[in-house]
Coordinates of C-alpha atoms in Angstrom, one line a residue:
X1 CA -129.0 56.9 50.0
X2 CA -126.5 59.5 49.0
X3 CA -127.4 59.3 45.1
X4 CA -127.7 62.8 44.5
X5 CA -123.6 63.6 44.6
X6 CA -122.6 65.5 42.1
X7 CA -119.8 64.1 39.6
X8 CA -117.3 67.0 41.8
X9 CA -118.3 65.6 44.8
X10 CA -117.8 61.9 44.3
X11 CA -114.3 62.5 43.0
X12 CA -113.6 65.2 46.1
X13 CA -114.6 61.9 48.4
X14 CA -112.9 59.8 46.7
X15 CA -109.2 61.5 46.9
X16 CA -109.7 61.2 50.5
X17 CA -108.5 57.6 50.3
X18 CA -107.1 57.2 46.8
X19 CA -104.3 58.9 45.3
X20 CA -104.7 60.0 41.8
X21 CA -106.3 58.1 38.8
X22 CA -108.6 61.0 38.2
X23 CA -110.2 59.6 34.3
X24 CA -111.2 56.4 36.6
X25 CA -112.6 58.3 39.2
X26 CA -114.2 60.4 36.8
X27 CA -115.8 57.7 35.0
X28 CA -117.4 56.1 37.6
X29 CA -118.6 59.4 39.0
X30 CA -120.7 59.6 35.9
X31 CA -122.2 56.1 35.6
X32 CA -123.5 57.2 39.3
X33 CA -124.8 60.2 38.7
X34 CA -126.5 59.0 35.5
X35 CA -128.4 56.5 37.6
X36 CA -129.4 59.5 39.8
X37 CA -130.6 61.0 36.6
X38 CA -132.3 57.8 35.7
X39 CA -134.5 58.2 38.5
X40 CA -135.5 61.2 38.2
X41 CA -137.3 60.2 34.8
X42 CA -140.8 58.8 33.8
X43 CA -141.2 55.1 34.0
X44 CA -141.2 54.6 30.1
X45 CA -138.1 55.8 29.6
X46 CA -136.3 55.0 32.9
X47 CA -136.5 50.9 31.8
X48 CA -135.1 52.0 28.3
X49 CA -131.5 53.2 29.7
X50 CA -129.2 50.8 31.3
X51 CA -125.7 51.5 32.9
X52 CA -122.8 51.9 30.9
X53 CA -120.5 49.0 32.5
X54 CA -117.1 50.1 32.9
X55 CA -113.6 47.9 32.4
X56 CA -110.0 49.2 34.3
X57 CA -107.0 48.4 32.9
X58 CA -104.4 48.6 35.3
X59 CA -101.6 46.9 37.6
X60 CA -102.4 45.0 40.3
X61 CA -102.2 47.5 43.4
X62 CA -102.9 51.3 41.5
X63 CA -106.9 51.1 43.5
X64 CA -109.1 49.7 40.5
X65 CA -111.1 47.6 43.9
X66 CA -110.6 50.4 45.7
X67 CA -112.3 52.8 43.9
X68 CA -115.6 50.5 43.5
X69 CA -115.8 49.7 47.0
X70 CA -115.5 53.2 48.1
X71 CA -118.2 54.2 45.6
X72 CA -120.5 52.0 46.7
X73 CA -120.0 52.7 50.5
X74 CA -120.3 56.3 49.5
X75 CA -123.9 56.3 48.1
X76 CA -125.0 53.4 50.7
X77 CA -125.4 50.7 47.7
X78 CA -125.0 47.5 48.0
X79 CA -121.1 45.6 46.4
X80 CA -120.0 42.5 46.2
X81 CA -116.4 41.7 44.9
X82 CA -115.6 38.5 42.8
X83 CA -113.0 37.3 40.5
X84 CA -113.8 35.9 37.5
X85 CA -111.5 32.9 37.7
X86 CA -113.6 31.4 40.6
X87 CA -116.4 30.6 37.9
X88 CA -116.5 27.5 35.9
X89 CA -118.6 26.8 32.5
X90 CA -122.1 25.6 33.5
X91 CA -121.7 21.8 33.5
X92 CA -118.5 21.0 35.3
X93 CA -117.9 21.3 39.3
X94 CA -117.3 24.7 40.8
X95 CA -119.5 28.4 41.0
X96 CA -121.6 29.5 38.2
X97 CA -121.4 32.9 37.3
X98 CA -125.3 33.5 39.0
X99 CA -123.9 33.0 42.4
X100 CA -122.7 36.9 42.0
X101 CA -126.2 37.9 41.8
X102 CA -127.1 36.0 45.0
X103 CA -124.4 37.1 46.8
X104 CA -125.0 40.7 46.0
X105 CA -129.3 40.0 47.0
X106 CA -128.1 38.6 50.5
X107 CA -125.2 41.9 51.0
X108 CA -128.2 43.8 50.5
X109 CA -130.6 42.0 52.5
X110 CA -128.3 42.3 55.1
X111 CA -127.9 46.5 54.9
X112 CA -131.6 46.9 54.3
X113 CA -132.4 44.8 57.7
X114 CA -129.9 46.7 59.8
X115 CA -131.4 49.6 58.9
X116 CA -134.6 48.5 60.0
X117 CA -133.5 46.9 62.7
X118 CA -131.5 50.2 63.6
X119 CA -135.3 52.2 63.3
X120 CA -137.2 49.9 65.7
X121 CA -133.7 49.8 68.4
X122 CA -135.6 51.9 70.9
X123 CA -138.9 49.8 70.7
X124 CA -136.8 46.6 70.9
X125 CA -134.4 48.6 74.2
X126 CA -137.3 49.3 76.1
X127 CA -139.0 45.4 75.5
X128 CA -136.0 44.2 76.5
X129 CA -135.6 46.1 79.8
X130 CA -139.0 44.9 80.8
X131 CA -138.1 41.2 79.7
X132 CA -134.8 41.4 82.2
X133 CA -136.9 42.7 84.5
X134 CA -139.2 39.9 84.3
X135 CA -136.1 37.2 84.5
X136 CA -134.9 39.4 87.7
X137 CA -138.4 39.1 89.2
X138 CA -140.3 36.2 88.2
X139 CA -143.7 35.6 88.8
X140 CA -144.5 33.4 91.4
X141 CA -146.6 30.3 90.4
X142 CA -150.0 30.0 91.5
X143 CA -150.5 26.7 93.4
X144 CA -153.7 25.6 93.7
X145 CA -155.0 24.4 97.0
X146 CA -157.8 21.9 95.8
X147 CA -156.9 18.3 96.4
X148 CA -159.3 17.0 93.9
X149 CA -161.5 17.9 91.5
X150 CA -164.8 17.9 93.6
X151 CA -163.2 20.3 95.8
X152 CA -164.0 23.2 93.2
X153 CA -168.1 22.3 93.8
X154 CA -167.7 23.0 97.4
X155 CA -164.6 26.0 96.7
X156 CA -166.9 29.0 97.2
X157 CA -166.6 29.4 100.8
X158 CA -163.0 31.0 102.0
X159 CA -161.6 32.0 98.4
X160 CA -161.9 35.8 99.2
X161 CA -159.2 35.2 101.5
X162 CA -157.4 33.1 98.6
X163 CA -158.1 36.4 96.4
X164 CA -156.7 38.5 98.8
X165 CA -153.6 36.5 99.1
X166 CA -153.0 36.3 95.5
X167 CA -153.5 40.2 95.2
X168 CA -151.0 41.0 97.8
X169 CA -148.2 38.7 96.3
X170 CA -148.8 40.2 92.8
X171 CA -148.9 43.8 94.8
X172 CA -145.3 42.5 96.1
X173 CA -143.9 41.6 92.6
X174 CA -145.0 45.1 90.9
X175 CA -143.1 47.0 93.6
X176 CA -140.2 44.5 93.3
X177 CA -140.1 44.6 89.7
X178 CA -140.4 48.5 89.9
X179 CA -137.3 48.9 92.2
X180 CA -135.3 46.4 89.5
X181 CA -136.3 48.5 86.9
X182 CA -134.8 51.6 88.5
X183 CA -131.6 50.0 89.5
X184 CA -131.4 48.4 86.0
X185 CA -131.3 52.7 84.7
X186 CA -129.1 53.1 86.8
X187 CA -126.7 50.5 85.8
X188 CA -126.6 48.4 89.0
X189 CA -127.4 44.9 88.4
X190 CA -124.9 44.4 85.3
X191 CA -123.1 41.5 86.5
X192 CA -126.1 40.2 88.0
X193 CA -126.7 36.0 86.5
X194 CA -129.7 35.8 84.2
X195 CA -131.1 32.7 82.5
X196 CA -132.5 33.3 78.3
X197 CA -133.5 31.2 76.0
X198 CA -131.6 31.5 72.8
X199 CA -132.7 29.9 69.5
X200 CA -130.0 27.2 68.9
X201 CA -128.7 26.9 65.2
X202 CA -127.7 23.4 64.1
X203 CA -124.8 22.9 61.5
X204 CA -126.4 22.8 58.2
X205 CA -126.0 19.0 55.9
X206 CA -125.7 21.5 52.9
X207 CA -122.8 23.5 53.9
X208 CA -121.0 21.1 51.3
X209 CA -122.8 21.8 48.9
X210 CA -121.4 25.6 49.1
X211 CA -119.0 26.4 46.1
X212 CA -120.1 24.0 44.2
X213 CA -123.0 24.2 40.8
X214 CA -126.1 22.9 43.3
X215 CA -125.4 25.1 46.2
X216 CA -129.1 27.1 45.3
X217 CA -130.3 23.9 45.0
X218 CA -129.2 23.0 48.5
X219 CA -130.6 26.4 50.2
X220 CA -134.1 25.8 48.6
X221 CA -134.3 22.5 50.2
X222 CA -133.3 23.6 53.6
X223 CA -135.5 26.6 53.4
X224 CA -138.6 23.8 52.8
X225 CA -137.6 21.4 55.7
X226 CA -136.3 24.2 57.8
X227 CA -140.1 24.8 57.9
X228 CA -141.3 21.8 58.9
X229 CA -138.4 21.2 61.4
X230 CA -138.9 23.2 64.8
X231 CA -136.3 25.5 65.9
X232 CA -134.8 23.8 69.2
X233 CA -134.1 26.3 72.1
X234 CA -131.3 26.4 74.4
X235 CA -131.0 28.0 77.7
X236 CA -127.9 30.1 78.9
X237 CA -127.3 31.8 81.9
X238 CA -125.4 35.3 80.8
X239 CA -124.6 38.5 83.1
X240 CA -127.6 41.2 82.3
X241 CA -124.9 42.7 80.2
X242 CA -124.4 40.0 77.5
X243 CA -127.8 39.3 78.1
X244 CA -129.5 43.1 77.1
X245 CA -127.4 42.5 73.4
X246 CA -129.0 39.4 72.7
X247 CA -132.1 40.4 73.9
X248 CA -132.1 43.6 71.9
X249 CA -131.5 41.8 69.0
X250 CA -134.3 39.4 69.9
X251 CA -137.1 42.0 70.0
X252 CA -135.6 44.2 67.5
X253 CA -136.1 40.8 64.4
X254 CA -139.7 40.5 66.0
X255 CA -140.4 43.8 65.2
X256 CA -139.1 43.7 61.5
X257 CA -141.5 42.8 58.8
X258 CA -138.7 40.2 56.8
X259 CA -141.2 40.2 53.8
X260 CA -140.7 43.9 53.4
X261 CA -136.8 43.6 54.2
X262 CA -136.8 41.2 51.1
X263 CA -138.8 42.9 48.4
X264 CA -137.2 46.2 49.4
X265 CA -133.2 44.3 49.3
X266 CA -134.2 42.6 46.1
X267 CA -135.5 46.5 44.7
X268 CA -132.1 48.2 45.8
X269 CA -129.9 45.4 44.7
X270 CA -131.8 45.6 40.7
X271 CA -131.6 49.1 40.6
X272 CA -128.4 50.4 42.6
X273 CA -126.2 47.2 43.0
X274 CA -122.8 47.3 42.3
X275 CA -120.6 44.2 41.1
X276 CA -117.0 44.0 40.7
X277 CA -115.8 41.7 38.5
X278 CA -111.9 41.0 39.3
X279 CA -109.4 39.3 37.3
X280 CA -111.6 39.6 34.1
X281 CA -108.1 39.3 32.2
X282 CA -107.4 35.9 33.2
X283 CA -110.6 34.2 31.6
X284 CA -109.5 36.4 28.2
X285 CA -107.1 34.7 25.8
X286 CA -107.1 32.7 22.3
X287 CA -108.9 29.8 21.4
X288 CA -107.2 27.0 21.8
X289 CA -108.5 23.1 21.8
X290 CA -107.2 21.9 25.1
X291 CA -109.3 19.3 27.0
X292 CA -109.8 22.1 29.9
X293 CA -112.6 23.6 31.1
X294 CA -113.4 26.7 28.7
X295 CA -112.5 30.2 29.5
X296 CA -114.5 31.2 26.6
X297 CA -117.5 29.1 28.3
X298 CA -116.8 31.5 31.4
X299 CA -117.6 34.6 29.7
X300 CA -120.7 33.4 28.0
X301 CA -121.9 32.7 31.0
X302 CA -121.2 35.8 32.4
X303 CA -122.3 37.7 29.0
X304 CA -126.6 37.1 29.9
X305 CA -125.8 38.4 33.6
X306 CA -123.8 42.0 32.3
X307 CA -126.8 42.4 29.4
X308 CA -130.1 41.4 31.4
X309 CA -131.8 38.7 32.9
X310 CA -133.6 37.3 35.4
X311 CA -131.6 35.3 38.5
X312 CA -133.8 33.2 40.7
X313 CA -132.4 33.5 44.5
X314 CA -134.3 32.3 47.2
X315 CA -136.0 35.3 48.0
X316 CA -137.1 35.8 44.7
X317 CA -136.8 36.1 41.2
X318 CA -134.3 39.3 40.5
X319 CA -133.3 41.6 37.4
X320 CA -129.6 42.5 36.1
X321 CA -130.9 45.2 33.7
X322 CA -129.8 47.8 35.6
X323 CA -127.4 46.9 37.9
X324 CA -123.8 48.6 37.2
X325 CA -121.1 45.9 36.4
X326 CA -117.6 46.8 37.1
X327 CA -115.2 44.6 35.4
X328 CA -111.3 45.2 36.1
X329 CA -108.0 43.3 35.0
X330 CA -103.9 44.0 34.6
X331 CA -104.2 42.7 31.0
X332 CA -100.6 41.5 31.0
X333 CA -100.5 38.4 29.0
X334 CA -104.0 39.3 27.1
X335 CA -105.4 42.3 25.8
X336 CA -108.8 43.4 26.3
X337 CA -109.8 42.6 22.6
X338 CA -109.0 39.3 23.7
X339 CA -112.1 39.1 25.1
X340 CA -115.4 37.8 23.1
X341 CA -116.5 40.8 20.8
X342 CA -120.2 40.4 22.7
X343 CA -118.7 41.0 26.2
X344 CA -116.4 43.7 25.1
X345 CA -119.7 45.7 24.1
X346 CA -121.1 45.4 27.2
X347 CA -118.4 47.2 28.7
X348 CA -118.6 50.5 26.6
X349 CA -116.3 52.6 29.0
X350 CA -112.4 52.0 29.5
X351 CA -110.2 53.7 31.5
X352 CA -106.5 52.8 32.0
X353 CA -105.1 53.6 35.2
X354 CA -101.3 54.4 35.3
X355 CA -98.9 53.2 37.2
X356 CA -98.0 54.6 40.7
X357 CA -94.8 57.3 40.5
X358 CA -92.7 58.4 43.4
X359 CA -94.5 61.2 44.1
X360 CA -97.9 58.6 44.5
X361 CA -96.4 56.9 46.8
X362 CA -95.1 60.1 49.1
X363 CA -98.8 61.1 48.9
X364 CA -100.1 57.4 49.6
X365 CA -97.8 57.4 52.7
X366 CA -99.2 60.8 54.0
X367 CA -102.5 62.6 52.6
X368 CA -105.5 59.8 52.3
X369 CA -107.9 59.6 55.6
X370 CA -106.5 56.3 56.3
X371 CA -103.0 56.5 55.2
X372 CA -100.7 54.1 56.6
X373 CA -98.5 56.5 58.2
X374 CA -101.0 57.7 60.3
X375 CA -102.2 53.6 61.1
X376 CA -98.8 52.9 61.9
X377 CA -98.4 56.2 64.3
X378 CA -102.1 55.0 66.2
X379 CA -101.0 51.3 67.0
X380 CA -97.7 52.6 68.2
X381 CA -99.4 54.9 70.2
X382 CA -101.3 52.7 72.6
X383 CA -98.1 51.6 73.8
X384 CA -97.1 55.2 74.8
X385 CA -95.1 55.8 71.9
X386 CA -95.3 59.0 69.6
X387 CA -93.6 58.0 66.1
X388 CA -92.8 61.3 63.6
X389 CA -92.2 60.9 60.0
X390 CA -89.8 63.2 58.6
X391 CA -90.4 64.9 55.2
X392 CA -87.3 63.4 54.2
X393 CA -87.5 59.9 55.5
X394 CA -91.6 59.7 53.8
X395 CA -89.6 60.6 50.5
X396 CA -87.0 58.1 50.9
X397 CA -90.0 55.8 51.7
X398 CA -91.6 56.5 48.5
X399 CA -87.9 55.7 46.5
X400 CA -87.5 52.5 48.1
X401 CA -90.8 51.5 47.2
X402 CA -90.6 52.5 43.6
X403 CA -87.3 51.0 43.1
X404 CA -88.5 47.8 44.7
X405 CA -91.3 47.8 42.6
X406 CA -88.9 48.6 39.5
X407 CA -86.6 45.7 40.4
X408 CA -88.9 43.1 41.2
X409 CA -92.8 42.3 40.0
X410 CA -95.0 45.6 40.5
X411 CA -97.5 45.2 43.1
X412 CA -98.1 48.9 43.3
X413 CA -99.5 51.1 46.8
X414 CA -99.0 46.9 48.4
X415 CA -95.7 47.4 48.4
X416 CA -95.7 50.3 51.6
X417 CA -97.1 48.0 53.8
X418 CA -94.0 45.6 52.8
X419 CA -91.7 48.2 53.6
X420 CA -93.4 50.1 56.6
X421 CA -93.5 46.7 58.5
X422 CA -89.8 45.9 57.6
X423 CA -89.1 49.3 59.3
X424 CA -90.7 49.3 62.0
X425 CA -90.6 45.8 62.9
X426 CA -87.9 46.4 65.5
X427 CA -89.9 49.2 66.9
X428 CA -93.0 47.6 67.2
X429 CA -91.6 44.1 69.1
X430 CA -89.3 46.6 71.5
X431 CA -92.5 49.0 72.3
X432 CA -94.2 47.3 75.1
X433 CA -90.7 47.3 76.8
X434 CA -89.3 50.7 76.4
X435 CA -90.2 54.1 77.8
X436 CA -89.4 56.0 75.0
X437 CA -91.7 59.0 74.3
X438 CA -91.0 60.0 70.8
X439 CA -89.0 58.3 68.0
X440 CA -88.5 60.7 64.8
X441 CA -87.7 58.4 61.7
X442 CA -85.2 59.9 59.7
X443 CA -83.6 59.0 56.4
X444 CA -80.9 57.8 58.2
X445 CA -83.0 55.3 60.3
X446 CA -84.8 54.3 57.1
X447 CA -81.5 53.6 54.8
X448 CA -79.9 51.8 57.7
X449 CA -83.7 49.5 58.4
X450 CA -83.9 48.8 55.1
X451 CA -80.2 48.3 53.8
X452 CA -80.7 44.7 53.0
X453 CA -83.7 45.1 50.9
X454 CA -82.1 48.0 48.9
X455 CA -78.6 46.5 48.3
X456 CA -79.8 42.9 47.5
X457 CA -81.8 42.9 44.6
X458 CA -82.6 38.8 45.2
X459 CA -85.7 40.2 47.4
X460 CA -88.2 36.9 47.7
X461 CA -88.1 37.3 50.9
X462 CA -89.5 40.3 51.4
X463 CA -91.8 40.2 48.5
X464 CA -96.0 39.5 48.9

């Protein structure tokens, strides 16, 4: 786990993929390194300081998810993503606002196996060699000569030779199965048949109840008859390829304590999890005494989970105390002191992000890791062809976008991929066809691409 960053360094890691919005990144390069600190103290006073939750206020497309999700793949913690308008009051038919809590247990139950799974891969490699080595050479059945029982009272006479025989053929299969062995190293017998048995999953009866208020319900009770229920096998017959994976993965879950995986998932998702609360805005706004369900109801609900308490999943009982709640929202038609006065205290840090400016967008296109010039320039180069941005045309780019965004609703950084696959859309369908090396986009190419979207100004149809 990569706790330890310093403030500086999470922000320097962060601007490789997101373009400005320094106070946000700042913020939540604090609330991680305060956890660090957390640890760091004695136990009486590590369970007496929680997280200080954090609420962004910004337009939809400025990197309010993106920032969270980066975080949490930065320091290895486990992040689940939900929107707030997917919960319903307790009481009436949809999610309740503890499924977030399950869903972040099993995300981490998930990263904490694969890592174990990922320390016992060269145990489970080398049981797996000797199991396809087994299905390449199997061991020959012993038939037994005696034609009825009181032949074994009278049997001692002439079963050396019987002995000797069965010592020979198992001599035969070692040698066998050690020439197998060798050729399997060196990569021989890969498209050699193979017959495994593979664990055959049926369709669960509760997948139904998924989305809905009883769907915990509906796991518990599949976990209890799921044990009384045996697991029904199916055979395959694979190339020793396919069948190494599987049987890799086989032999790796034997060797993995799952008792462990779960205490230690349940431990990292209490004391490092991350949830992202989307949309928060849209369950904000004025009483009112319509007959529907209650947004108000919503964020009481959600108001136990961001102070404390206890969530049972089916791995066990867990704690919000300390997780880190991230709540984020546009706040167009309400304002955050829309929200209840006790779930605006629970979110003690706010940070406005501003809207994206032409020079964002030149950088967008340009400087991150994985900036979308440089995507676009990859795909196009499997076909053989080397696409170059000019200063210029990435400028031109960035004005487009901005006045697009001006003109019409402001989706923010979304609105480059809009416009990068109206441009090169022509390029893209003609490139498995043409033998051209390189194409340099120029303003010129880019004004004449996207004349229509720039002179008409009725743009639905190139709008997300």
């Amino acid at each position: 786990m990569g706790m330890n960053y310093t403030p500086k360094q999470i922000v320097n890691q962060l601007d490789n993929y997101i373009i400005g919005q320094t106070s946000a990144k700042k913020s939540v390069a604090v609330a991680l390194r305060n956890r660090y600190r957390r640890t760091l103290l004695d136990e009486k006073l590590k369970d007496e300081i929680v997280p200080k939750n954090i609420l962004m206020i910004g337009p939809t497309g400025v990197g309010k998810t993106e920032i969270a999700r980066r975080l949490a793949r930065l320091v290895g913690a486990p992040f689940v993503k939900v929107e707030a308008t997917k919960f319903t009051e307790v009481g009436y038919v949809g999610r309740d606002v503890e499924s977030m809590v399950r869903d972040l247990v099993e995300m981490s139950l998930r990263m904490v196996k694969e890592e174990k799974m990922n320390e016992v891969m060269d145990k489970a490699k080398e049981s797996a060699e000797k199991k396809l080595v087994k299905l390449l050479v199997p061991q020959v059945k012993k038939q037994s000569t005696m034609s009825n029982p009181f032949e074994m009272l009278f049997s001692g006479q002439g079963s050396n030779s019987t002995n000797d025989d069965d010592g020979e053929k198992d001599e035969e299969i070692r040698n066998k199965r050690s020439r197998v062995a060798h050729q399997l190293a060196m990569g021989e017998l890969e498209d050699r048949i193979v017959t495994i048995e593979i664990e055959e999953i049926p369709p669960s009866m509760f997948d139904l109840l998924q989305g809905s208020g009883i769907e915990q319900m509906g796991m518990n009770m599949q976990d209890a008859l799921g044990q009384f229920m045996p697991k029904k096998k199916k055979k395959r017959k694979l190339p020793v390829s396919e069948a190494r994976k599987i049987l890799i993965q086989q032999e790796a879950q034997k060797l993995v304590d799952m008792e462990e995986v779960s205490q230690e998932a349940i431990n990292r998702a209490e004391q490092s999890g991350i949830i992202f609360i989307d949309e928060i805005d849209k369950v904000a706004g004025k009483h009112d005494n319509s007959p529907n369900v209650s947004r108000e109801g919503v964020q009481r609900d959600i108001l136990p989970i961001v102070e404390g308490s206890t969530v049972v999943t089916k791995h066990g009982p867990v704690k919000t105390d300390h997780m880190l709640f991230i709540a984020a929202g546009a706040f167009h038609m309400a304002k955050p002191s829309d929200l209840i006065p006790e779930l605006q205290g629970r979110f003690p840090i706010r940070v406005e992000l501003e809207k994206l400016t032409v020079e964002d967008f030149v950088r967008i296109l340009s400087e991150p890791s994985n900036a979308l010039l440089k995507q676009y320039q990859a795909l196009l180069k499997t076909e053989g062809i080397n696409v170059v941005f000019t200063d210029k045309a990435v400028n031109r780019l960035a004005e487009i976008a901005y006045q697009v965004n001006q003109e019409t609703d402001n989706i923010g950084a979304r609105r480059l991929h809009t416009i990068l696959e109206k441009l090169l859309e022509d390029l893209s369908f003609e490139a498995p066809d043409v033998s051209l090396e390189t194409v340099e986009i120029t303003p010129e190419y880019v004004d004449q691409k996207l004349s229509t979207i720039v002179k008409n100004k009725d743009l639905s149809q190139f709008i997300l």
